[in-house]
Coordinates of N, CA and C in Angstrom, one line a residue:
X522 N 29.8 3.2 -8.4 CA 31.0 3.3 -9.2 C 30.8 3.1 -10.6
X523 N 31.4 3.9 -11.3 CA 31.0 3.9 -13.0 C 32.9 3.8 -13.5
X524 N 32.8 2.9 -14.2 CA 34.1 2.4 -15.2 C 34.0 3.2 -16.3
X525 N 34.4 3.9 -17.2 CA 34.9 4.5 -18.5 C 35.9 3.7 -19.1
X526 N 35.6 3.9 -20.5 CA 36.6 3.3 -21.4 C 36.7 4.1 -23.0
X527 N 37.6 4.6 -22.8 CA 37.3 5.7 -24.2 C 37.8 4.7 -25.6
X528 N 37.4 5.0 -26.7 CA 38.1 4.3 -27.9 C 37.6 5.3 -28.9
X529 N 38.5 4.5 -30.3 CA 38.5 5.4 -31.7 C 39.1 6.9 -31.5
X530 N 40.1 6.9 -31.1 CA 41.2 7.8 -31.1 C 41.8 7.6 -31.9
X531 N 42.8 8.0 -33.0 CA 43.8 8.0 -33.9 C 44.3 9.4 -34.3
X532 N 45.3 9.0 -35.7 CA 46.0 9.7 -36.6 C 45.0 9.7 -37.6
X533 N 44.3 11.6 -38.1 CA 43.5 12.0 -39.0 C 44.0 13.0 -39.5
X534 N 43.9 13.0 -41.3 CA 44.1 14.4 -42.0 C 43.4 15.5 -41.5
X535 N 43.5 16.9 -41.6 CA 43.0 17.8 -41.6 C 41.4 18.2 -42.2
X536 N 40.6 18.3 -41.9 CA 39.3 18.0 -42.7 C 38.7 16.4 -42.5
X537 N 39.7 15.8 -41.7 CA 38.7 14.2 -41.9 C 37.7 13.8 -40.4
X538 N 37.0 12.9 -40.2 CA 36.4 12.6 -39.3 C 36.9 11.5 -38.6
X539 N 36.4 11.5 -37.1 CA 36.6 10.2 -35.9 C 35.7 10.7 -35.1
X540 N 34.7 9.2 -35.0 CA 34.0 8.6 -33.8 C 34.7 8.2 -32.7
X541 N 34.4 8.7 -31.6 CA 35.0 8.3 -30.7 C 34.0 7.5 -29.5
X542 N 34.3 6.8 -28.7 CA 32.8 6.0 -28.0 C 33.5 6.1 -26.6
X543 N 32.6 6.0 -25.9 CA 32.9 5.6 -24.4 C 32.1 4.3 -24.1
X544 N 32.4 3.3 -23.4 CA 31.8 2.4 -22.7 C 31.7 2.4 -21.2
X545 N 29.6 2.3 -20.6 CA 30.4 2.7 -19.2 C 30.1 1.0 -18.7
X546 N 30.7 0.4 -17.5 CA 30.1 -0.1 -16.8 C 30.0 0.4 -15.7
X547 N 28.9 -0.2 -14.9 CA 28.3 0.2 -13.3 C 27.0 0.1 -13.8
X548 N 26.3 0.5 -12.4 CA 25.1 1.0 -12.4 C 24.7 2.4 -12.5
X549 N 23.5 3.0 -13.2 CA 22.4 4.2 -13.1 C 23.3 4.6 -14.5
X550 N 23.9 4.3 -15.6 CA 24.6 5.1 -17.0 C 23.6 6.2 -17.0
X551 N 22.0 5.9 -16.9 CA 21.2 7.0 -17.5 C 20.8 7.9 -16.8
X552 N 21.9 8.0 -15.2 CA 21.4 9.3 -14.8 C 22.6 9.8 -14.5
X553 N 23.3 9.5 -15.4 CA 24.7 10.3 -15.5 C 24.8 11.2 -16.7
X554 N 25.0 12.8 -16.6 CA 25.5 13.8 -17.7 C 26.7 13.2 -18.1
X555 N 27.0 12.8 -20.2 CA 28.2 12.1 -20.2 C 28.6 13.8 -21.0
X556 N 29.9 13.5 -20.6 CA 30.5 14.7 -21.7 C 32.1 14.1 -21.9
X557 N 32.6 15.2 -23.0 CA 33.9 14.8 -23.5 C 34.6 15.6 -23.1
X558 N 35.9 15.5 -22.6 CA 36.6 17.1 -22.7 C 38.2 16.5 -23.7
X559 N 38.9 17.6 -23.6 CA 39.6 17.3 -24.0 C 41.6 18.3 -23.5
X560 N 42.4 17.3 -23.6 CA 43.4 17.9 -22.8 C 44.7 18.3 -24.3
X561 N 45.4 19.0 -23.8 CA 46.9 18.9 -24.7 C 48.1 19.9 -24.2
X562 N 49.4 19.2 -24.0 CA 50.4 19.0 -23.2 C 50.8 21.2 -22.9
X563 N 50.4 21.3 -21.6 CA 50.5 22.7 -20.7 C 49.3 23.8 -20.9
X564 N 48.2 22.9 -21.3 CA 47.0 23.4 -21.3 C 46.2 22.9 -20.1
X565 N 45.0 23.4 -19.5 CA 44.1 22.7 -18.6 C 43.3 22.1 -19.5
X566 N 42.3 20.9 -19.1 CA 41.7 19.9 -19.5 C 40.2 20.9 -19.9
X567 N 39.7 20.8 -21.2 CA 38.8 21.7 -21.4 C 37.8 21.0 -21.7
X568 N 36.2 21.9 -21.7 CA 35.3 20.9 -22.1 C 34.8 20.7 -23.9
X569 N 34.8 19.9 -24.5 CA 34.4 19.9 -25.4 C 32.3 19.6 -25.7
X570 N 32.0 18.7 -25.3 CA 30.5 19.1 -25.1 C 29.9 18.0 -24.2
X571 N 28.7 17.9 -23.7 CA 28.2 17.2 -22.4 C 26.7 17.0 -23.2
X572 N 26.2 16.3 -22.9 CA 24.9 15.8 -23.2 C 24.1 15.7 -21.7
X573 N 23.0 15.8 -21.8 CA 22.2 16.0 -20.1 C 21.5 14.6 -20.2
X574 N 20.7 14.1 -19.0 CA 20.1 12.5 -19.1 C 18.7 13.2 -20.1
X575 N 18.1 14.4 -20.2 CA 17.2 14.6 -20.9 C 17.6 14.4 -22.6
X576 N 18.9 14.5 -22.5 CA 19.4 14.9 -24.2 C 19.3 16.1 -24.5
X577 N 19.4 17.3 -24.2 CA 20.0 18.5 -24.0 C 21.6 18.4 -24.1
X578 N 21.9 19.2 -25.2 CA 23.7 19.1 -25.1 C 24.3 20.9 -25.2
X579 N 25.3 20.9 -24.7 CA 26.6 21.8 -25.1 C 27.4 21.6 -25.3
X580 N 28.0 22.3 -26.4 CA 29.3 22.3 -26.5 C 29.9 23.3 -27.0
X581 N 31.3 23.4 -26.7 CA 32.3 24.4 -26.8 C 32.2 25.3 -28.3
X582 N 32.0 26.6 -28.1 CA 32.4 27.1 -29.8 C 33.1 26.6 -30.1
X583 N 34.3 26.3 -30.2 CA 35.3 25.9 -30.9 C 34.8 24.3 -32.1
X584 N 33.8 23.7 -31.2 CA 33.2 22.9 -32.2 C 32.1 22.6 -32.5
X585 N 31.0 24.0 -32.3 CA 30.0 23.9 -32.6 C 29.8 23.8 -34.2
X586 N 28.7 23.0 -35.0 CA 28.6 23.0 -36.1 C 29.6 21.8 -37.4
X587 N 31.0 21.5 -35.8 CA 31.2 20.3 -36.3 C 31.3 18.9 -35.6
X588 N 31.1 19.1 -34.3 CA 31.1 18.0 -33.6 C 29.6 17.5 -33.2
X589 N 29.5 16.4 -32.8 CA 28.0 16.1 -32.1 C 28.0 15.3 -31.2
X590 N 27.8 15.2 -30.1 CA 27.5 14.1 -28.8 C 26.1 13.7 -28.8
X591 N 26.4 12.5 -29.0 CA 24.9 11.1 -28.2 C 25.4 10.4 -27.4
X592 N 24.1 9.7 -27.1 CA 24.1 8.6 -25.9 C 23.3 7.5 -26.3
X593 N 23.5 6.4 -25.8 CA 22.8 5.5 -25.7 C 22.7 4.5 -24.4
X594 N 21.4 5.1 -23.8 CA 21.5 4.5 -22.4 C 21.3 2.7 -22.4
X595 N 20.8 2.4 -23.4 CA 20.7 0.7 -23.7 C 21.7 0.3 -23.5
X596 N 23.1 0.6 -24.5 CA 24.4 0.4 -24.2 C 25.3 1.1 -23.5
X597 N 24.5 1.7 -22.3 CA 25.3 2.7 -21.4 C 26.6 3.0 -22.4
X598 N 26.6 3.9 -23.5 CA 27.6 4.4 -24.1 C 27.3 5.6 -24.5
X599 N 28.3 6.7 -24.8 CA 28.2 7.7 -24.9 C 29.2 8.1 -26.3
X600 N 28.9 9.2 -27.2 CA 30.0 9.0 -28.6 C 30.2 10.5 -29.2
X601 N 31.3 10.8 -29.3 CA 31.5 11.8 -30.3 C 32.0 11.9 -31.6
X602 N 31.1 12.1 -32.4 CA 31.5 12.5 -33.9 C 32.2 13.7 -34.1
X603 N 33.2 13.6 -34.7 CA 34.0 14.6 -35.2 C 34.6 14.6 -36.0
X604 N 33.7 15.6 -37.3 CA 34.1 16.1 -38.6 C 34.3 17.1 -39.0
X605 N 35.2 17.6 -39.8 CA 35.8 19.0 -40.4 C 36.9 18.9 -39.2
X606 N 37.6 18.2 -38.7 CA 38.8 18.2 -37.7 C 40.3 19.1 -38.3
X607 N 40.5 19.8 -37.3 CA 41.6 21.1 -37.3 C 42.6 20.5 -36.8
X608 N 44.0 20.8 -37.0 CA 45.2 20.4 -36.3 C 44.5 21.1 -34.4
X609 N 44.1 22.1 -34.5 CA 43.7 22.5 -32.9 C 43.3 21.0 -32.2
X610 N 42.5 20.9 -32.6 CA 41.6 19.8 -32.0 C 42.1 18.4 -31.4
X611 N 43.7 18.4 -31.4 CA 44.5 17.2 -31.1 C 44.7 17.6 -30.0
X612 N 44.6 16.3 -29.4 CA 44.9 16.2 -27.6 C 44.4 14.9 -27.1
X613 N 44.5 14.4 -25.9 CA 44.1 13.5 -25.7 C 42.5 13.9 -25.0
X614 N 41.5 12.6 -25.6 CA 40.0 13.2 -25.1 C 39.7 12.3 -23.8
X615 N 39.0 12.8 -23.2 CA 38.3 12.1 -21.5 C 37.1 12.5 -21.5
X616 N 36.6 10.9 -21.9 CA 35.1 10.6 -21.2 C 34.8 11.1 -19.9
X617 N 33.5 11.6 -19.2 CA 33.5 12.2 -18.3 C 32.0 11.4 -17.7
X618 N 31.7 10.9 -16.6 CA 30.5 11.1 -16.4 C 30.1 12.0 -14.7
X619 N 28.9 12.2 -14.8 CA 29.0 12.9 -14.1 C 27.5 13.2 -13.2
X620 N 27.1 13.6 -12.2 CA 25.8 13.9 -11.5 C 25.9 14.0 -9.9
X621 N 25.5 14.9 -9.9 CA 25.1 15.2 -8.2 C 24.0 14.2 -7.3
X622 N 24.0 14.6 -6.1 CA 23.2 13.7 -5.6 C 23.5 13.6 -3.9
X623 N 22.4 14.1 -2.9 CA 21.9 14.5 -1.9 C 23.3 15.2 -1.5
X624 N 23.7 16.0 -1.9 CA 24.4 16.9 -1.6 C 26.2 16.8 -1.8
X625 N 26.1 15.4 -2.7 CA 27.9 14.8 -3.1 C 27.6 15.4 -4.9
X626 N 29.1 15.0 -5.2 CA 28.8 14.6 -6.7 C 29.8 13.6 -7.1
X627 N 29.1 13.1 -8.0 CA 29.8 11.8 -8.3 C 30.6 12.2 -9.7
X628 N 31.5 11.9 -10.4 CA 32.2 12.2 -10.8 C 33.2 11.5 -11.3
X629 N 33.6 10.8 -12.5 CA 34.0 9.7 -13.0 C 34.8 10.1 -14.7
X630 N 35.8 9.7 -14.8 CA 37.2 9.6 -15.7 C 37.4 8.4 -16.2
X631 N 37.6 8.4 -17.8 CA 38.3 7.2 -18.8 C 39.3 8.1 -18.7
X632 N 40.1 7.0 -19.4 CA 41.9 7.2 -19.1 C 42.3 7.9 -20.4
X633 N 41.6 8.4 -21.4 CA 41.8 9.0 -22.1 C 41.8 8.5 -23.8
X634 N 42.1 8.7 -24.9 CA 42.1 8.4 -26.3 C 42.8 9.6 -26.8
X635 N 44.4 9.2 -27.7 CA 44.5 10.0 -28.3 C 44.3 10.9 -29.6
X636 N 44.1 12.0 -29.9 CA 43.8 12.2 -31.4 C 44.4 13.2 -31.4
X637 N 44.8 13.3 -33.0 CA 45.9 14.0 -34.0 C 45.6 13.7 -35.1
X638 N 45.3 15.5 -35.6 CA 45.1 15.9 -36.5 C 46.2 16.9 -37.5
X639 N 46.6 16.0 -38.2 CA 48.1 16.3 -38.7 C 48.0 15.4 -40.1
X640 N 48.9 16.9 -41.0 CA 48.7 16.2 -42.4 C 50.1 15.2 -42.9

């Protein structure tokens, strides 16, 4: 069982930046893919980018070039920077962790952070 805890969500100008962090607790953080997605009200929950246990990441065009995902398996935490932020990009975001394993997948949700990007 893996806990999430999203933070650093807020109210940002247009063009400004927010870190956002996850905290996990449980056991194995480092063989969990963490990624971010992100939701906004009569949309489906989309992905914004995922980092692998190797450190291999994707992420969505929509914010390639301005967003970035790390991890840090010491502090089982995971974090997204996000600069040059667009009014689009408001929604509430969900930590995600995630990994298969002998034939299940395990599969794990923070309760969300919201962000708004509005001048």
């Amino acid at each position: 069982q893996v806990q999430l805890v999203e933070s650093g969500g807020g109210l940002v100008e247009p063009g400004g930046s927010l870190r956002l962090s996850c905290a996990a607790s449980g056991r194995l953080f480092r063989v969990y893919r963490m990624g971010w997605y992100r939701q906004t009200p009569g949309k489906q929950r989309e992905l914004v980018a995922y980092i692998n246990v190797g450190g291999s990441t994707t992420y969505n065009d929509s914010v390639k070039g301005r967003f970035t995902i790390s991890r840090d398996d010491y502090k089982a935490s995971a974090y997204l920077q996000m600069n040059k932020l667009k009014p689009e990009d408001t929604g509430v975001y969900y930590c995600n962790a995630w990994r298969p394993s002998d034939g299940a997948v395990y599969d794990y949700w923070g309760q969300g952070t919201q962000v708004t990007v509005s001048s």
